mmCIF file of C-alpha atoms in Angstrom:
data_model
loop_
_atom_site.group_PDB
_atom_site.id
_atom_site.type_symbol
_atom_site.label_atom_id
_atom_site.label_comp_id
_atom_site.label_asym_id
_atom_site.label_seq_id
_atom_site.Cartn_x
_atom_site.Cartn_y
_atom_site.Cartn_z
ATOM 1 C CA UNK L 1 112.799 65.084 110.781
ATOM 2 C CA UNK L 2 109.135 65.553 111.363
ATOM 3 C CA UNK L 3 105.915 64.078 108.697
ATOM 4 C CA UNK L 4 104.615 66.828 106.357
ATOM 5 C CA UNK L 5 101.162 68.159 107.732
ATOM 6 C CA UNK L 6 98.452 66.453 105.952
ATOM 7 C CA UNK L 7 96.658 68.157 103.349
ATOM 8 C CA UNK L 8 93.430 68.997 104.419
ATOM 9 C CA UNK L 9 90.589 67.064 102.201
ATOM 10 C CA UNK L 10 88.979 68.623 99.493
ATOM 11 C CA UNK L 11 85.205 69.356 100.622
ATOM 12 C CA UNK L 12 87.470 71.040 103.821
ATOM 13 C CA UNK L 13 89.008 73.102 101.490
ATOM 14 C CA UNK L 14 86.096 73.981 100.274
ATOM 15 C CA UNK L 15 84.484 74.968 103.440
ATOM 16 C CA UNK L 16 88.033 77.322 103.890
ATOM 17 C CA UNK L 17 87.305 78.893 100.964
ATOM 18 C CA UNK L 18 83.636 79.570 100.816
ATOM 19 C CA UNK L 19 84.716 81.401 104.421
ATOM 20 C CA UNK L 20 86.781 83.375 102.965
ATOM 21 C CA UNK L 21 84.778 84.673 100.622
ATOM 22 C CA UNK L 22 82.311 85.590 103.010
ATOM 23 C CA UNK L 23 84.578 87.745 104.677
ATOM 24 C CA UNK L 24 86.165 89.652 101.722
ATOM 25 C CA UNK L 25 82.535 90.185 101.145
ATOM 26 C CA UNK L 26 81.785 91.108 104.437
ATOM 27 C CA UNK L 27 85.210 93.871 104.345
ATOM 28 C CA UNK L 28 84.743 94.945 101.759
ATOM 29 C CA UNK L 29 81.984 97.703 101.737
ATOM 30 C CA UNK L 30 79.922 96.978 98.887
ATOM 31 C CA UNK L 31 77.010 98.613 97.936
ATOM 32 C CA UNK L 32 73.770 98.098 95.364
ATOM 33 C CA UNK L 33 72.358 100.490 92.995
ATOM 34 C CA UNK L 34 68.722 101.573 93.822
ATOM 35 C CA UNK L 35 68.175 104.330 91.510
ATOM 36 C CA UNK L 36 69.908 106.314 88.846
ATOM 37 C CA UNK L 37 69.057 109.306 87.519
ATOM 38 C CA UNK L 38 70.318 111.857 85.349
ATOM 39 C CA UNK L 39 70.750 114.897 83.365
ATOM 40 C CA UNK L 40 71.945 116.853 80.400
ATOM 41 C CA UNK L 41 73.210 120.515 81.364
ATOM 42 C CA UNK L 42 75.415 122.993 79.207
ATOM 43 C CA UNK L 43 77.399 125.406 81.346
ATOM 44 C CA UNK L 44 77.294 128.985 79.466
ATOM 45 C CA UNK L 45 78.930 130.893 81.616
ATOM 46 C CA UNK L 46 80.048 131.434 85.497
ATOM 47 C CA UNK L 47 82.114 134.349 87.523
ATOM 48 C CA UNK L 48 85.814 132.783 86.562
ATOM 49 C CA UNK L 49 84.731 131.973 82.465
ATOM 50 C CA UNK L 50 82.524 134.057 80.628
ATOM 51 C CA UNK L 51 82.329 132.162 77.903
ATOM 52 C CA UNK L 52 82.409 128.344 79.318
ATOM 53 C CA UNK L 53 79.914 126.635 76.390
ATOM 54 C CA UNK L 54 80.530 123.139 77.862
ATOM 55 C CA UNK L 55 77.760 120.021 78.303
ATOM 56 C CA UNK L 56 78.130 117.851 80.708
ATOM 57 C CA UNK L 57 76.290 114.767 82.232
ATOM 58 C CA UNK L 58 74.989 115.127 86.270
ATOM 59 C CA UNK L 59 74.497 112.115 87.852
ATOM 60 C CA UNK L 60 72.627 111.011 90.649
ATOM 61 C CA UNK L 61 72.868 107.397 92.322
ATOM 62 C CA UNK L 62 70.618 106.484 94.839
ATOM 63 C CA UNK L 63 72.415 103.570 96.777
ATOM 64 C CA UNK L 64 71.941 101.033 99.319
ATOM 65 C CA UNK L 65 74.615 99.568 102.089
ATOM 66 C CA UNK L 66 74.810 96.205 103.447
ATOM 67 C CA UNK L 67 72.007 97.293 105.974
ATOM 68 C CA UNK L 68 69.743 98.746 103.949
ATOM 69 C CA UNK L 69 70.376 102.309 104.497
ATOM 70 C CA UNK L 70 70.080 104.477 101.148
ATOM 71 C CA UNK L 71 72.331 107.344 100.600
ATOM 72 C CA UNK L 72 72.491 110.052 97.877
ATOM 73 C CA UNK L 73 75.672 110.530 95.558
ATOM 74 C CA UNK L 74 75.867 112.951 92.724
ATOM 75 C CA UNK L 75 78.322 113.847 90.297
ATOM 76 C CA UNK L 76 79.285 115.038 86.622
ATOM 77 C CA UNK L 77 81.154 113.786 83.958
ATOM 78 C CA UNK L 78 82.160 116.124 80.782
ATOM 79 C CA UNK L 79 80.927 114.566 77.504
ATOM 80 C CA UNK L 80 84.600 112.817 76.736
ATOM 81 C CA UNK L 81 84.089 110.897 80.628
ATOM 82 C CA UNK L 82 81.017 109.764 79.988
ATOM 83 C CA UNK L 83 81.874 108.210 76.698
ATOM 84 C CA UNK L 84 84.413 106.020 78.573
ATOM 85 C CA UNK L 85 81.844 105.351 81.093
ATOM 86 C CA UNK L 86 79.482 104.286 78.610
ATOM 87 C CA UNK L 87 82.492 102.407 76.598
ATOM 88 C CA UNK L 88 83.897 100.968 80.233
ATOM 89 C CA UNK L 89 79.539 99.524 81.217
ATOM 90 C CA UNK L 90 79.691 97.880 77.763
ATOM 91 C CA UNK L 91 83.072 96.041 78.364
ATOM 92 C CA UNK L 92 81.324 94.631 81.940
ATOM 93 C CA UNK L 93 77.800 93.705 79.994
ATOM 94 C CA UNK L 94 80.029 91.723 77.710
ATOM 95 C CA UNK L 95 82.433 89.676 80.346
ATOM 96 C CA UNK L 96 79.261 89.611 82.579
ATOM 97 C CA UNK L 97 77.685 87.243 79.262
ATOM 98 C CA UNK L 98 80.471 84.884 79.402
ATOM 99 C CA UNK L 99 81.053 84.312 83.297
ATOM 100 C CA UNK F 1 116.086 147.995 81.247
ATOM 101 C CA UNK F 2 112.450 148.374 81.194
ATOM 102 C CA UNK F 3 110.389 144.484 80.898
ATOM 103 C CA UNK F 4 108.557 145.488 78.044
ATOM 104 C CA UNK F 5 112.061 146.149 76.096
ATOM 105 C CA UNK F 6 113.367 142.870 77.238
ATOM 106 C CA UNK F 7 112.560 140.429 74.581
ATOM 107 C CA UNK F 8 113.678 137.248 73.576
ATOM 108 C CA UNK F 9 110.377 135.182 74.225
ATOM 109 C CA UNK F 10 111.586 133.123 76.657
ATOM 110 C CA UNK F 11 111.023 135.125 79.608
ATOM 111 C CA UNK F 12 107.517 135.794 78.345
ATOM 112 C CA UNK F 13 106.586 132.311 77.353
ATOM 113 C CA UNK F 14 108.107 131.407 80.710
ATOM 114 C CA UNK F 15 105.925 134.272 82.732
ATOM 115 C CA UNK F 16 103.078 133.032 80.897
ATOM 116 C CA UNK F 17 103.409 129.397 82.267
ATOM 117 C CA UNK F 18 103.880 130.509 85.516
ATOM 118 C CA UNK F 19 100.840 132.519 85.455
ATOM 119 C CA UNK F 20 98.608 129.966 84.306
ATOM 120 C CA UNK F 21 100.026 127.907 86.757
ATOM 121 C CA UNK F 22 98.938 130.084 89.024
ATOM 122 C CA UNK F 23 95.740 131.400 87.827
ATOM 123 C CA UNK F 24 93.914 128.346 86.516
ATOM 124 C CA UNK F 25 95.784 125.138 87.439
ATOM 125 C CA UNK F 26 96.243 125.916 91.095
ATOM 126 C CA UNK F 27 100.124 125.414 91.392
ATOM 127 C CA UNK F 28 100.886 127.065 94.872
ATOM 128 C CA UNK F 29 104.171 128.949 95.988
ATOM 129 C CA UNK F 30 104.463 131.164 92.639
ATOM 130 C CA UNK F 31 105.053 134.556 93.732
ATOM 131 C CA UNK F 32 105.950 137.839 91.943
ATOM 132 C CA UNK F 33 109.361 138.248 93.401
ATOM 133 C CA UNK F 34 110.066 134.194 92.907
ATOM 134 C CA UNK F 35 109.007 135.294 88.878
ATOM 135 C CA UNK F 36 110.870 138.503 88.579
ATOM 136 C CA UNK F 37 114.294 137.299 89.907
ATOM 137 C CA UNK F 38 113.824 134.220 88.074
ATOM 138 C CA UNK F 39 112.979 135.653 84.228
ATOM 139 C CA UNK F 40 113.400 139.563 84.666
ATOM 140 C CA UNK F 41 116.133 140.025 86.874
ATOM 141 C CA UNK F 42 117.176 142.812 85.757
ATOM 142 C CA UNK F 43 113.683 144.651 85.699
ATOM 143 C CA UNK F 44 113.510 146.626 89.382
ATOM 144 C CA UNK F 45 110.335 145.429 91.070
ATOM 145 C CA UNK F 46 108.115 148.457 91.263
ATOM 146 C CA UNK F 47 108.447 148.075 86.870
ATOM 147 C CA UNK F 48 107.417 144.702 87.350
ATOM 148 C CA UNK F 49 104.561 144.466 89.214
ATOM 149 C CA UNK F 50 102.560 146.769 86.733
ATOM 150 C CA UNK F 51 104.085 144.266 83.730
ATOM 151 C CA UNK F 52 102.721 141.862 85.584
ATOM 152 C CA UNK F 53 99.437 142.684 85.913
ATOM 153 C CA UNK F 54 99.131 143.724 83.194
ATOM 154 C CA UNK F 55 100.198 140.233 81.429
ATOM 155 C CA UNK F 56 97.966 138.396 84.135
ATOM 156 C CA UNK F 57 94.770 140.531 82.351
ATOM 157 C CA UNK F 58 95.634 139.941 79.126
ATOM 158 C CA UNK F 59 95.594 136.092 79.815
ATOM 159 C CA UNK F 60 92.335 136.086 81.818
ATOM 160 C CA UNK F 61 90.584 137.686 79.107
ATOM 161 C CA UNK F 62 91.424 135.666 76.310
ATOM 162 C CA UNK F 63 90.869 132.752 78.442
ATOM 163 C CA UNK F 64 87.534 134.151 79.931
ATOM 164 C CA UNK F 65 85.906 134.959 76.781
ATOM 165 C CA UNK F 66 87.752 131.232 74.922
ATOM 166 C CA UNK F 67 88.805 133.402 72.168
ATOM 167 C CA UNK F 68 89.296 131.576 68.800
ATOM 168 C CA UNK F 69 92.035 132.640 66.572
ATOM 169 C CA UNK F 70 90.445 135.201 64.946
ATOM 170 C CA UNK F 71 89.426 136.982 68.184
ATOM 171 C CA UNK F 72 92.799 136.446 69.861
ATOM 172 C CA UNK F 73 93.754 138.328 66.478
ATOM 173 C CA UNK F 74 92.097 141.445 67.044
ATOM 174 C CA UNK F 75 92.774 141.477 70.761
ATOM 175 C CA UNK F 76 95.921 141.335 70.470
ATOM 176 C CA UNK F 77 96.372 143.764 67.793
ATOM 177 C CA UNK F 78 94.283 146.010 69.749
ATOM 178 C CA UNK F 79 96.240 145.806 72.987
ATOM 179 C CA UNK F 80 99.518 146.977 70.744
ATOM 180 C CA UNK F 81 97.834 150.345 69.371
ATOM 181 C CA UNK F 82 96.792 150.943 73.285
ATOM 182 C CA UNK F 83 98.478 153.550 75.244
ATOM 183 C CA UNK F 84 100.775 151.107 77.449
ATOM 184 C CA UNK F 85 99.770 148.099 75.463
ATOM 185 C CA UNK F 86 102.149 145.165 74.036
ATOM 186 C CA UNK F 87 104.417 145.183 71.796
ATOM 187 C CA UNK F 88 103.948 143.261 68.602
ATOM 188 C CA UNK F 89 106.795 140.643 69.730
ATOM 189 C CA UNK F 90 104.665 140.062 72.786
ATOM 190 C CA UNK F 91 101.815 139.755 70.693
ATOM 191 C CA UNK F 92 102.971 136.941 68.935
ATOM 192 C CA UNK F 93 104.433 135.395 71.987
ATOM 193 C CA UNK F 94 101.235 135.564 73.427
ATOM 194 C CA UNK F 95 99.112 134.022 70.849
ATOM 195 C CA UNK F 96 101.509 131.080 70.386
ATOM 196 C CA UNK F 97 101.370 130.515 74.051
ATOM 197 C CA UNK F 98 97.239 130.880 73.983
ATOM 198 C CA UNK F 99 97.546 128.261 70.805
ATOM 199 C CA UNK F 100 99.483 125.693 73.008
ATOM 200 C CA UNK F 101 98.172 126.262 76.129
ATOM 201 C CA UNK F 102 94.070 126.834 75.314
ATOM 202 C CA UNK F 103 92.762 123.046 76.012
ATOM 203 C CA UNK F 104 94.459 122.461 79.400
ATOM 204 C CA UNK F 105 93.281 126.274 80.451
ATOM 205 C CA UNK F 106 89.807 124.963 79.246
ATOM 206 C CA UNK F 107 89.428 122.128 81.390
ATOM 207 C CA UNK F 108 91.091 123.626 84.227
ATOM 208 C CA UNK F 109 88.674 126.445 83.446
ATOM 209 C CA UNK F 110 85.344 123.975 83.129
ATOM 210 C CA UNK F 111 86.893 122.259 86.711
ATOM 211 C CA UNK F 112 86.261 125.134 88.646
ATOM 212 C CA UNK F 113 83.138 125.675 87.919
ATOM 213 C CA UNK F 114 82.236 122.112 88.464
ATOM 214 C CA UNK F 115 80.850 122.368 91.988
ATOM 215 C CA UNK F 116 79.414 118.461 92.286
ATOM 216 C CA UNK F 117 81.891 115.763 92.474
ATOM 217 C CA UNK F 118 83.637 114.658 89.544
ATOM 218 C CA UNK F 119 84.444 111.555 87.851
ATOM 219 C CA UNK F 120 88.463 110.806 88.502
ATOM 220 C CA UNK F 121 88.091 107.055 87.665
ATOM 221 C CA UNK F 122 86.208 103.741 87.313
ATOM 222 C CA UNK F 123 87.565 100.401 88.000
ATOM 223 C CA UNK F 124 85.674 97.333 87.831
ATOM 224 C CA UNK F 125 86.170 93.363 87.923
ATOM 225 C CA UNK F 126 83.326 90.526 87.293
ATOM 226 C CA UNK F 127 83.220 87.758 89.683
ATOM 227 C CA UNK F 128 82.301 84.594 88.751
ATOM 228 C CA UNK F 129 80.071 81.719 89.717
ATOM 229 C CA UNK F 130 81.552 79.625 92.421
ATOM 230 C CA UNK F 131 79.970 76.225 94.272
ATOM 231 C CA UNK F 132 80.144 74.845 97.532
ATOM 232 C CA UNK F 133 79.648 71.282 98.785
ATOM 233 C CA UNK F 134 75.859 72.067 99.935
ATOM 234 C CA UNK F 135 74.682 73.950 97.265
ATOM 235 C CA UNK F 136 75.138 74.113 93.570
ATOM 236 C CA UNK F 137 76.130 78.191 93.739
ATOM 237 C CA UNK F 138 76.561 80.529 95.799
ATOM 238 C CA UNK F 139 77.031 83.344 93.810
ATOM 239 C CA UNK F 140 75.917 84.273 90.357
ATOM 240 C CA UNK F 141 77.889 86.282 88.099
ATOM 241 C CA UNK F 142 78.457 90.064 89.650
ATOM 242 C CA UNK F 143 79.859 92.984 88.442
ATOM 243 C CA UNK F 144 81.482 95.088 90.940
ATOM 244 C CA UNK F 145 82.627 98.991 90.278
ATOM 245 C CA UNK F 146 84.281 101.240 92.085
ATOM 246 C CA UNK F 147 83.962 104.811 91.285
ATOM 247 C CA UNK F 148 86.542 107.674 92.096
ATOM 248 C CA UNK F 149 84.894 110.445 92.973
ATOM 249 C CA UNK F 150 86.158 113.748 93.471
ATOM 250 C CA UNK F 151 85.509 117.578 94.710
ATOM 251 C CA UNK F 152 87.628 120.528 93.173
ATOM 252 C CA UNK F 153 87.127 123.313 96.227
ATOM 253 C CA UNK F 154 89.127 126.804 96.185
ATOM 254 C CA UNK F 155 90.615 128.943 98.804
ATOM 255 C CA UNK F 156 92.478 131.889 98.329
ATOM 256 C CA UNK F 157 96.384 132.815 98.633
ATOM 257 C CA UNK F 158 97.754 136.282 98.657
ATOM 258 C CA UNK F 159 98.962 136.522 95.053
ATOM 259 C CA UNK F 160 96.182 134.954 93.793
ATOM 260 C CA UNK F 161 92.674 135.766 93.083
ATOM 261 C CA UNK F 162 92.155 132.405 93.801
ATOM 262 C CA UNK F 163 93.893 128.687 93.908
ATOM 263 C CA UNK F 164 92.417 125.466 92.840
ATOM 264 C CA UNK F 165 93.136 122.580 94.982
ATOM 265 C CA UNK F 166 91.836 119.010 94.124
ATOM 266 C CA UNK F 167 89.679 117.675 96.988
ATOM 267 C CA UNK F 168 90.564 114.086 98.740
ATOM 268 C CA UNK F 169 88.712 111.537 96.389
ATOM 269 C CA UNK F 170 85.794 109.065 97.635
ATOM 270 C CA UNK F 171 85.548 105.566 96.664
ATOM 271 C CA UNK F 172 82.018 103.747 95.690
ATOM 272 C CA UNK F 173 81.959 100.473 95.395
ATOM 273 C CA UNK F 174 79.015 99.360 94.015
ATOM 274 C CA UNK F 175 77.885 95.241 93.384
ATOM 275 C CA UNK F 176 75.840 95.183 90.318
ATOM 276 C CA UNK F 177 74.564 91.458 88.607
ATOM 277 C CA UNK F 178 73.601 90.971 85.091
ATOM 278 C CA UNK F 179 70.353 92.220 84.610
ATOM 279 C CA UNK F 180 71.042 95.598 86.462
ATOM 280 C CA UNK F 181 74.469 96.183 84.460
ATOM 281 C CA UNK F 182 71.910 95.652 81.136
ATOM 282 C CA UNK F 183 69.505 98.200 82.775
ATOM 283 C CA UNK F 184 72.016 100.820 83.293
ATOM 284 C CA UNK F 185 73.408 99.994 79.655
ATOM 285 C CA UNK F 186 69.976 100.917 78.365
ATOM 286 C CA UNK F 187 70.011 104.123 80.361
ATOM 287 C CA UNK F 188 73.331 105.075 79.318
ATOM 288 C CA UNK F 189 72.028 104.938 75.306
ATOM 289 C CA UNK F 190 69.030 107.208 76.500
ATOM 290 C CA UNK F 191 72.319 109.874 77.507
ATOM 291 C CA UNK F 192 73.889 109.411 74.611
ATOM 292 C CA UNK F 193 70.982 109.756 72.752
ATOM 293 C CA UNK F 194 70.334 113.384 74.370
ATOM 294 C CA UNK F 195 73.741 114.005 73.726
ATOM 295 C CA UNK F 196 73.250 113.343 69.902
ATOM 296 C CA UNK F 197 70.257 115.180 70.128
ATOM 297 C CA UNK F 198 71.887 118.410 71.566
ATOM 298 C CA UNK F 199 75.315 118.230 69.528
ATOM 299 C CA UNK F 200 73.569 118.150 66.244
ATOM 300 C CA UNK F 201 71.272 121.484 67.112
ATOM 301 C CA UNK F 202 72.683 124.311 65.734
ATOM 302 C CA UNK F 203 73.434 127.119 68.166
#
């Protein structure tokens, strides 16, 4: 019957695990907020709805990769989205507190 | 048997959910034979296809102009004293179906003239701190987002005047720590604040 491996010591373990964090962080393509900016719009009308009447939110994010490089990404959110944006940014800045 | 004397609202209600299928929520394959063999089989095609059409009209136009109930009212009364109008059973099959159906018309409506990206979704976790043996932490507390982001784009099918189709999504994962999720928190109340602002104007 052969001897159990050893378990490896703790500050070893440690060393295993601060490695693999630094490649999930590495993989996984992560990037950091530069600059937001944004807008208020109402759509009155277009070629498919003459009556449309809607306000929505346009976003647009100004982001940086791993290397630096800055891209552009817009989008929109109708008035109901961008509550639960707002609601979802509120739930982070209050786990964020306690970490 | 002509398809304007064939009532019973079930083919209509049923004709009308096909053709908002077709006309605003981008459901492929729905064709005019596929809907008169299915709910008017009796009705010979070349009495169809005018039926049709006309029905299709009568639904863009109360969803192009977002009638309320009082409009749809006189629209529909109006179409019924017109020379190869409705009838007043269609009528009321009609406004039921515009009084069911209006909000997910709306937004499909409001999605197609979205030409940016959307929002489809937001997911998020918080990592915490962690330590190593040679220093006391290697990370601080960081919030990290992804965002779903997605393109509605049309192209056009025979039937059709024109077919939504919901473009493949793109993921953004963004890292944020504390300080910049409180940043964008205080930019976020400047939004809503507009949004107050805009809601409470009269129009």
């Amino acid at each position: 019957m052969k001897a159990p491996l050893p378990h490896p010591p703790l500050a070893q373990r440690m060393q295993i695990r601060d490695c693999w964090a630094l490649i999930r962080h590495l993989f996984e393509a992560r990037n950091t907020l530069v600059d937001f900016q944004w807008k208020l719009g109402m759509a009155v009308s277009s070629d498919t709805c003459r009556s449309l009447k809607y306000p929505y939110v346009a976003v647009m994010l100004k982001v940086a990769d791993h290397s630096g490089q800055v891209k552009t990404k817009c989008f929109e959110m109708t008035i109901p989205q961008f509550q639960n944006f707002y609601r979802q940014f509120k739930e982070i800045a209050a786990v964020i507190e306690t970490v | 048997m002509a398809a304007g004397e064939l009532e019973g609202s079930k083919p209509l209600n049923g004709l009308l959910n096909a053709l908002a299928q077709d006309t605003f929520h981008g459901h492929p394959g729905i064709t005019e034979e596929l809907l008169r063999s299915q709910l008017y089989p009796e009705v010979p095609p070349e009495e169809f296809r005018p039926f049709l059409a006309k029905m299709r009209g009568i639904l863009k136009s109360i969803a192009s102009a977002d009638m309320d109930f009082n409009q749809l009212e006189a629209f529909l009364t109006a179409q019924t004293k017109k020379q190869g109008g409705i009838t007043s059973d269609q009528a009321a099959v009609i406004s039921k179906f515009w009084k069911s159906h209006k909000t997910k018309i709306r937004e499909s409506l409001m999605n197609q003239s979205r030409w940016n990206s959307g929002l489809r979704g937001l997911s998020w976790r918080v990592d915490g701190k962690s330590q190593s043996r040679h220093s006391a932490q290697i990370h601080t507390p960081v919030a990290i987002i992804e965002l779903e982001l997605g393109k509605y784009g049309q192209c056009d099918l025979p039937f059709s005047s024109s077919v939504v189709v919901f473009q493949k999504s793109e993921f953004l994962c963004l890292e944020f720590d504390e300080v910049k999720v409180n940043q964008i928190l205080k930019t976020l109340s400047e939004v809503e604040e507009s949004i107050s602002t805009l809601i409470s104007q009269p129009n």
